[in-house]
């Protein structure tokens, strides 16, 4: 089995069998959005994609579309905003904070509330950003495969 056939088999199995997180790492490694290596190598990888059957390409497109939908949280922003607002109100109650009445006796509570609220928002932001990168990576390869399939 020559290296092109081996890579084709590796590509085929990776697109179908890898777990979602492993597939995303595979895409980042094999098909980076910004090609920093030899263009010929990238071209060979695209040719390997072209050599896959239409059924395999369709299955890969469907899988990548599902991953893209799964990790795209834009439809949940309204619910997320309500959740964050409710969490911040609950934190105000927990820390006994009235934001209109800051005094020397309770400024520590305000400070703790502020730090906790910022931490909650930062953690949520990082989780959403991580999932958005996964969604974007899946969308990139899906678009590439769709282009390859239409060129066939």
JSON list of C-alpha atoms in Angstrom, two decimals:
[
{"chain": "A", "resi": 1, "resn": "UNK", "atom": "CA", "xyz": [0.00, 0.00, 0.00]},
{"chain": "A", "resi": 2, "resn": "UNK", "atom": "CA", "xyz": [1.59, 3.30, -1.07]},
{"chain": "A", "resi": 3, "resn": "UNK", "atom": "CA", "xyz": [1.50, 6.44, 1.04]},
{"chain": "A", "resi": 4, "resn": "UNK", "atom": "CA", "xyz": [-1.37, 8.02, -0.93]},
{"chain": "A", "resi": 5, "resn": "UNK", "atom": "CA", "xyz": [-3.60, 4.97, -0.40]},
{"chain": "A", "resi": 6, "resn": "UNK", "atom": "CA", "xyz": [-2.60, 4.83, 3.26]},
{"chain": "A", "resi": 7, "resn": "UNK", "atom": "CA", "xyz": [-3.46, 8.51, 3.74]},
{"chain": "A", "resi": 8, "resn": "UNK", "atom": "CA", "xyz": [-6.79, 8.06, 1.93]},
{"chain": "A", "resi": 9, "resn": "UNK", "atom": "CA", "xyz": [-7.71, 5.18, 4.28]},
{"chain": "A", "resi": 10, "resn": "UNK", "atom": "CA", "xyz": [-6.52, 7.21, 7.29]},
{"chain": "A", "resi": 11, "resn": "UNK", "atom": "CA", "xyz": [-8.61, 10.18, 6.15]},
{"chain": "A", "resi": 12, "resn": "UNK", "atom": "CA", "xyz": [-11.68, 8.06, 5.48]},
{"chain": "A", "resi": 13, "resn": "UNK", "atom": "CA", "xyz": [-11.58, 6.37, 8.88]},
{"chain": "A", "resi": 14, "resn": "UNK", "atom": "CA", "xyz": [-10.79, 9.60, 10.73]},
{"chain": "A", "resi": 15, "resn": "UNK", "atom": "CA", "xyz": [-13.76, 11.44, 9.24]},
{"chain": "A", "resi": 16, "resn": "UNK", "atom": "CA", "xyz": [-16.15, 8.64, 10.16]},
{"chain": "A", "resi": 17, "resn": "UNK", "atom": "CA", "xyz": [-14.84, 6.95, 13.31]},
{"chain": "A", "resi": 18, "resn": "UNK", "atom": "CA", "xyz": [-13.10, 9.57, 15.46]},
{"chain": "A", "resi": 19, "resn": "UNK", "atom": "CA", "xyz": [-14.87, 11.01, 18.49]},
{"chain": "A", "resi": 20, "resn": "UNK", "atom": "CA", "xyz": [-15.90, 14.63, 18.07]},
{"chain": "A", "resi": 21, "resn": "UNK", "atom": "CA", "xyz": [-13.03, 16.20, 20.04]},
{"chain": "A", "resi": 22, "resn": "UNK", "atom": "CA", "xyz": [-10.49, 13.92, 18.32]},
{"chain": "A", "resi": 23, "resn": "UNK", "atom": "CA", "xyz": [-11.96, 14.79, 14.93]},
{"chain": "A", "resi": 24, "resn": "UNK", "atom": "CA", "xyz": [-11.60, 18.51, 15.64]},
{"chain": "A", "resi": 25, "resn": "UNK", "atom": "CA", "xyz": [-7.94, 17.98, 16.60]},
{"chain": "A", "resi": 26, "resn": "UNK", "atom": "CA", "xyz": [-7.47, 15.93, 13.42]},
{"chain": "A", "resi": 27, "resn": "UNK", "atom": "CA", "xyz": [-8.94, 18.76, 11.32]},
{"chain": "A", "resi": 28, "resn": "UNK", "atom": "CA", "xyz": [-6.74, 21.37, 12.99]},
{"chain": "A", "resi": 29, "resn": "UNK", "atom": "CA", "xyz": [-3.68, 19.21, 12.37]},
{"chain": "A", "resi": 30, "resn": "UNK", "atom": "CA", "xyz": [-4.38, 17.98, 8.84]},
{"chain": "A", "resi": 31, "resn": "UNK", "atom": "CA", "xyz": [-6.40, 20.87, 7.37]},
{"chain": "A", "resi": 32, "resn": "UNK", "atom": "CA", "xyz": [-5.42, 24.05, 9.22]},
{"chain": "A", "resi": 33, "resn": "UNK", "atom": "CA", "xyz": [-7.30, 27.19, 8.24]},
{"chain": "A", "resi": 34, "resn": "UNK", "atom": "CA", "xyz": [-4.02, 28.96, 7.61]},
{"chain": "A", "resi": 35, "resn": "UNK", "atom": "CA", "xyz": [-1.64, 26.73, 5.67]},
{"chain": "A", "resi": 36, "resn": "UNK", "atom": "CA", "xyz": [1.81, 27.25, 7.22]},
{"chain": "A", "resi": 37, "resn": "UNK", "atom": "CA", "xyz": [3.47, 24.36, 5.43]},
{"chain": "A", "resi": 38, "resn": "UNK", "atom": "CA", "xyz": [4.29, 23.44, 1.85]},
{"chain": "A", "resi": 39, "resn": "UNK", "atom": "CA", "xyz": [1.40, 24.12, -0.52]},
{"chain": "A", "resi": 40, "resn": "UNK", "atom": "CA", "xyz": [2.07, 20.84, -2.34]},
{"chain": "A", "resi": 41, "resn": "UNK", "atom": "CA", "xyz": [1.37, 18.89, 0.85]},
{"chain": "A", "resi": 42, "resn": "UNK", "atom": "CA", "xyz": [-1.92, 20.74, 1.28]},
{"chain": "A", "resi": 43, "resn": "UNK", "atom": "CA", "xyz": [-2.78, 20.05, -2.36]},
{"chain": "A", "resi": 44, "resn": "UNK", "atom": "CA", "xyz": [-2.13, 16.31, -1.84]},
{"chain": "A", "resi": 45, "resn": "UNK", "atom": "CA", "xyz": [-4.46, 16.32, 1.15]},
{"chain": "A", "resi": 46, "resn": "UNK", "atom": "CA", "xyz": [-7.19, 17.99, -0.90]},
{"chain": "A", "resi": 47, "resn": "UNK", "atom": "CA", "xyz": [-6.60, 15.42, -3.66]},
{"chain": "A", "resi": 48, "resn": "UNK", "atom": "CA", "xyz": [-7.01, 12.67, -1.06]},
{"chain": "A", "resi": 49, "resn": "UNK", "atom": "CA", "xyz": [-10.36, 14.22, -0.13]},
{"chain": "A", "resi": 50, "resn": "UNK", "atom": "CA", "xyz": [-11.34, 14.23, -3.81]},
{"chain": "A", "resi": 51, "resn": "UNK", "atom": "CA", "xyz": [-10.52, 10.53, -4.05]},
{"chain": "A", "resi": 52, "resn": "UNK", "atom": "CA", "xyz": [-13.13, 9.63, -1.42]},
{"chain": "A", "resi": 53, "resn": "UNK", "atom": "CA", "xyz": [-16.48, 8.34, -2.65]},
{"chain": "A", "resi": 54, "resn": "UNK", "atom": "CA", "xyz": [-19.49, 10.65, -2.82]},
{"chain": "A", "resi": 55, "resn": "UNK", "atom": "CA", "xyz": [-21.10, 8.59, -0.07]},
{"chain": "A", "resi": 56, "resn": "UNK", "atom": "CA", "xyz": [-18.11, 9.13, 2.24]},
{"chain": "A", "resi": 57, "resn": "UNK", "atom": "CA", "xyz": [-18.06, 12.84, 1.42]},
{"chain": "A", "resi": 58, "resn": "UNK", "atom": "CA", "xyz": [-21.80, 13.14, 2.10]},
{"chain": "A", "resi": 59, "resn": "UNK", "atom": "CA", "xyz": [-21.43, 11.30, 5.41]},
{"chain": "A", "resi": 60, "resn": "UNK", "atom": "CA", "xyz": [-18.55, 13.59, 6.41]},
{"chain": "A", "resi": 61, "resn": "UNK", "atom": "CA", "xyz": [-20.56, 16.69, 5.46]},
{"chain": "A", "resi": 62, "resn": "UNK", "atom": "CA", "xyz": [-23.53, 15.49, 7.52]},
{"chain": "A", "resi": 63, "resn": "UNK", "atom": "CA", "xyz": [-21.33, 14.72, 10.51]},
{"chain": "A", "resi": 64, "resn": "UNK", "atom": "CA", "xyz": [-19.56, 18.08, 10.34]},
{"chain": "A", "resi": 65, "resn": "UNK", "atom": "CA", "xyz": [-22.91, 19.89, 10.01]},
{"chain": "A", "resi": 66, "resn": "UNK", "atom": "CA", "xyz": [-24.14, 18.11, 13.14]},
{"chain": "A", "resi": 67, "resn": "UNK", "atom": "CA", "xyz": [-20.97, 19.08, 15.03]},
{"chain": "A", "resi": 68, "resn": "UNK", "atom": "CA", "xyz": [-21.37, 22.64, 13.81]},
{"chain": "A", "resi": 69, "resn": "UNK", "atom": "CA", "xyz": [-24.97, 22.81, 15.07]},
{"chain": "A", "resi": 70, "resn": "UNK", "atom": "CA", "xyz": [-24.11, 21.11, 18.36]},
{"chain": "A", "resi": 71, "resn": "UNK", "atom": "CA", "xyz": [-21.39, 23.62, 19.26]},
{"chain": "A", "resi": 72, "resn": "UNK", "atom": "CA", "xyz": [-23.05, 26.76, 17.87]},
{"chain": "A", "resi": 73, "resn": "UNK", "atom": "CA", "xyz": [-24.74, 28.45, 20.82]},
{"chain": "A", "resi": 74, "resn": "UNK", "atom": "CA", "xyz": [-26.03, 31.56, 19.05]},
{"chain": "A", "resi": 75, "resn": "UNK", "atom": "CA", "xyz": [-29.60, 30.28, 19.33]},
{"chain": "A", "resi": 76, "resn": "UNK", "atom": "CA", "xyz": [-29.21, 30.06, 23.10]},
{"chain": "A", "resi": 77, "resn": "UNK", "atom": "CA", "xyz": [-28.04, 33.64, 23.70]},
{"chain": "A", "resi": 78, "resn": "UNK", "atom": "CA", "xyz": [-31.49, 34.83, 24.79]},
{"chain": "A", "resi": 79, "resn": "UNK", "atom": "CA", "xyz": [-31.80, 32.06, 27.36]},
{"chain": "A", "resi": 80, "resn": "UNK", "atom": "CA", "xyz": [-28.17, 32.61, 28.38]},
{"chain": "A", "resi": 81, "resn": "UNK", "atom": "CA", "xyz": [-28.78, 36.31, 28.98]},
{"chain": "A", "resi": 82, "resn": "UNK", "atom": "CA", "xyz": [-31.76, 35.50, 31.21]},
{"chain": "A", "resi": 83, "resn": "UNK", "atom": "CA", "xyz": [-29.67, 32.90, 33.06]},
{"chain": "A", "resi": 84, "resn": "UNK", "atom": "CA", "xyz": [-26.77, 35.31, 33.61]},
{"chain": "A", "resi": 85, "resn": "UNK", "atom": "CA", "xyz": [-29.14, 38.05, 34.77]},
{"chain": "A", "resi": 86, "resn": "UNK", "atom": "CA", "xyz": [-30.81, 35.67, 37.23]},
{"chain": "A", "resi": 87, "resn": "UNK", "atom": "CA", "xyz": [-27.43, 34.45, 38.48]},
{"chain": "A", "resi": 88, "resn": "UNK", "atom": "CA", "xyz": [-26.26, 38.03, 39.06]},
{"chain": "A", "resi": 89, "resn": "UNK", "atom": "CA", "xyz": [-29.45, 38.88, 40.97]},
{"chain": "A", "resi": 90, "resn": "UNK", "atom": "CA", "xyz": [-28.98, 35.75, 43.10]},
{"chain": "A", "resi": 91, "resn": "UNK", "atom": "CA", "xyz": [-25.39, 36.79, 43.78]},
{"chain": "A", "resi": 92, "resn": "UNK", "atom": "CA", "xyz": [-26.66, 40.21, 44.91]},
{"chain": "A", "resi": 93, "resn": "UNK", "atom": "CA", "xyz": [-28.98, 38.47, 47.36]},
{"chain": "A", "resi": 94, "resn": "UNK", "atom": "CA", "xyz": [-26.25, 36.09, 48.51]},
{"chain": "A", "resi": 95, "resn": "UNK", "atom": "CA", "xyz": [-23.79, 38.92, 49.18]},
{"chain": "A", "resi": 96, "resn": "UNK", "atom": "CA", "xyz": [-26.55, 41.19, 50.56]},
{"chain": "A", "resi": 97, "resn": "UNK", "atom": "CA", "xyz": [-25.74, 43.84, 48.00]},
{"chain": "A", "resi": 98, "resn": "UNK", "atom": "CA", "xyz": [-27.90, 46.82, 47.08]},
{"chain": "A", "resi": 99, "resn": "UNK", "atom": "CA", "xyz": [-26.04, 48.50, 44.25]},
{"chain": "A", "resi": 100, "resn": "UNK", "atom": "CA", "xyz": [-27.68, 51.86, 44.99]},
{"chain": "A", "resi": 101, "resn": "UNK", "atom": "CA", "xyz": [-26.45, 51.99, 48.61]},
{"chain": "A", "resi": 102, "resn": "UNK", "atom": "CA", "xyz": [-22.69, 51.51, 48.80]},
{"chain": "A", "resi": 103, "resn": "UNK", "atom": "CA", "xyz": [-21.20, 52.53, 52.13]},
{"chain": "A", "resi": 104, "resn": "UNK", "atom": "CA", "xyz": [-18.03, 51.94, 54.13]},
{"chain": "A", "resi": 105, "resn": "UNK", "atom": "CA", "xyz": [-19.62, 49.10, 56.08]},
{"chain": "A", "resi": 106, "resn": "UNK", "atom": "CA", "xyz": [-20.60, 47.02, 53.07]},
{"chain": "A", "resi": 107, "resn": "UNK", "atom": "CA", "xyz": [-18.03, 47.83, 50.38]},
{"chain": "A", "resi": 108, "resn": "UNK", "atom": "CA", "xyz": [-16.34, 44.43, 50.93]},
{"chain": "A", "resi": 109, "resn": "UNK", "atom": "CA", "xyz": [-19.62, 42.73, 49.97]},
{"chain": "A", "resi": 110, "resn": "UNK", "atom": "CA", "xyz": [-19.75, 44.83, 46.80]},
{"chain": "A", "resi": 111, "resn": "UNK", "atom": "CA", "xyz": [-16.18, 43.95, 45.99]},
{"chain": "A", "resi": 112, "resn": "UNK", "atom": "CA", "xyz": [-16.82, 40.23, 46.54]},
{"chain": "A", "resi": 113, "resn": "UNK", "atom": "CA", "xyz": [-20.00, 40.47, 44.44]},
{"chain": "A", "resi": 114, "resn": "UNK", "atom": "CA", "xyz": [-18.10, 42.19, 41.63]},
{"chain": "A", "resi": 115, "resn": "UNK", "atom": "CA", "xyz": [-15.28, 39.65, 41.64]},
{"chain": "A", "resi": 116, "resn": "UNK", "atom": "CA", "xyz": [-17.71, 36.70, 41.71]},
{"chain": "A", "resi": 117, "resn": "UNK", "atom": "CA", "xyz": [-19.90, 38.18, 38.96]},
{"chain": "A", "resi": 118, "resn": "UNK", "atom": "CA", "xyz": [-16.89, 38.82, 36.72]},
{"chain": "A", "resi": 119, "resn": "UNK", "atom": "CA", "xyz": [-15.58, 35.31, 37.37]},
{"chain": "A", "resi": 120, "resn": "UNK", "atom": "CA", "xyz": [-18.93, 33.75, 36.41]},
{"chain": "A", "resi": 121, "resn": "UNK", "atom": "CA", "xyz": [-19.09, 35.83, 33.22]},
{"chain": "A", "resi": 122, "resn": "UNK", "atom": "CA", "xyz": [-15.46, 35.01, 32.35]},
{"chain": "A", "resi": 123, "resn": "UNK", "atom": "CA", "xyz": [-15.98, 31.26, 32.80]},
{"chain": "A", "resi": 124, "resn": "UNK", "atom": "CA", "xyz": [-19.10, 31.35, 30.61]},
{"chain": "A", "resi": 125, "resn": "UNK", "atom": "CA", "xyz": [-17.29, 33.44, 27.99]},
{"chain": "A", "resi": 126, "resn": "UNK", "atom": "CA", "xyz": [-14.38, 30.98, 27.83]},
{"chain": "A", "resi": 127, "resn": "UNK", "atom": "CA", "xyz": [-16.73, 28.00, 27.44]},
{"chain": "A", "resi": 128, "resn": "UNK", "atom": "CA", "xyz": [-18.69, 29.70, 24.66]},
{"chain": "A", "resi": 129, "resn": "UNK", "atom": "CA", "xyz": [-15.49, 30.79, 22.90]},
{"chain": "A", "resi": 130, "resn": "UNK", "atom": "CA", "xyz": [-14.10, 27.26, 23.03]},
{"chain": "A", "resi": 131, "resn": "UNK", "atom": "CA", "xyz": [-17.29, 25.80, 21.55]},
{"chain": "A", "resi": 132, "resn": "UNK", "atom": "CA", "xyz": [-17.38, 28.52, 18.89]},
{"chain": "A", "resi": 133, "resn": "UNK", "atom": "CA", "xyz": [-13.87, 27.52, 17.76]},
{"chain": "A", "resi": 134, "resn": "UNK", "atom": "CA", "xyz": [-15.03, 23.90, 17.46]},
{"chain": "A", "resi": 135, "resn": "UNK", "atom": "CA", "xyz": [-18.05, 25.02, 15.42]},
{"chain": "A", "resi": 136, "resn": "UNK", "atom": "CA", "xyz": [-15.87, 27.17, 13.16]},
{"chain": "A", "resi": 137, "resn": "UNK", "atom": "CA", "xyz": [-13.39, 24.33, 12.59]},
{"chain": "A", "resi": 138, "resn": "UNK", "atom": "CA", "xyz": [-16.19, 21.94, 11.63]},
{"chain": "A", "resi": 139, "resn": "UNK", "atom": "CA", "xyz": [-17.68, 24.58, 9.32]},
{"chain": "A", "resi": 140, "resn": "UNK", "atom": "CA", "xyz": [-14.32, 25.11, 7.61]},
{"chain": "A", "resi": 141, "resn": "UNK", "atom": "CA", "xyz": [-13.82, 21.44, 6.75]},
{"chain": "A", "resi": 142, "resn": "UNK", "atom": "CA", "xyz": [-17.48, 21.04, 5.81]},
{"chain": "A", "resi": 143, "resn": "UNK", "atom": "CA", "xyz": [-17.15, 23.93, 3.33]},
{"chain": "A", "resi": 144, "resn": "UNK", "atom": "CA", "xyz": [-13.94, 22.43, 1.95]},
{"chain": "A", "resi": 145, "resn": "UNK", "atom": "CA", "xyz": [-15.55, 19.00, 1.50]},
{"chain": "A", "resi": 146, "resn": "UNK", "atom": "CA", "xyz": [-18.63, 20.54, -0.13]},
{"chain": "A", "resi": 147, "resn": "UNK", "atom": "CA", "xyz": [-16.34, 22.34, -2.58]},
{"chain": "A", "resi": 148, "resn": "UNK", "atom": "CA", "xyz": [-14.41, 19.13, -3.27]},
{"chain": "A", "resi": 149, "resn": "UNK", "atom": "CA", "xyz": [-17.67, 17.24, -3.79]},
{"chain": "A", "resi": 150, "resn": "UNK", "atom": "CA", "xyz": [-19.00, 19.83, -6.23]},
{"chain": "A", "resi": 151, "resn": "UNK", "atom": "CA", "xyz": [-15.70, 19.76, -8.16]},
{"chain": "A", "resi": 152, "resn": "UNK", "atom": "CA", "xyz": [-15.94, 15.97, -8.62]}
]
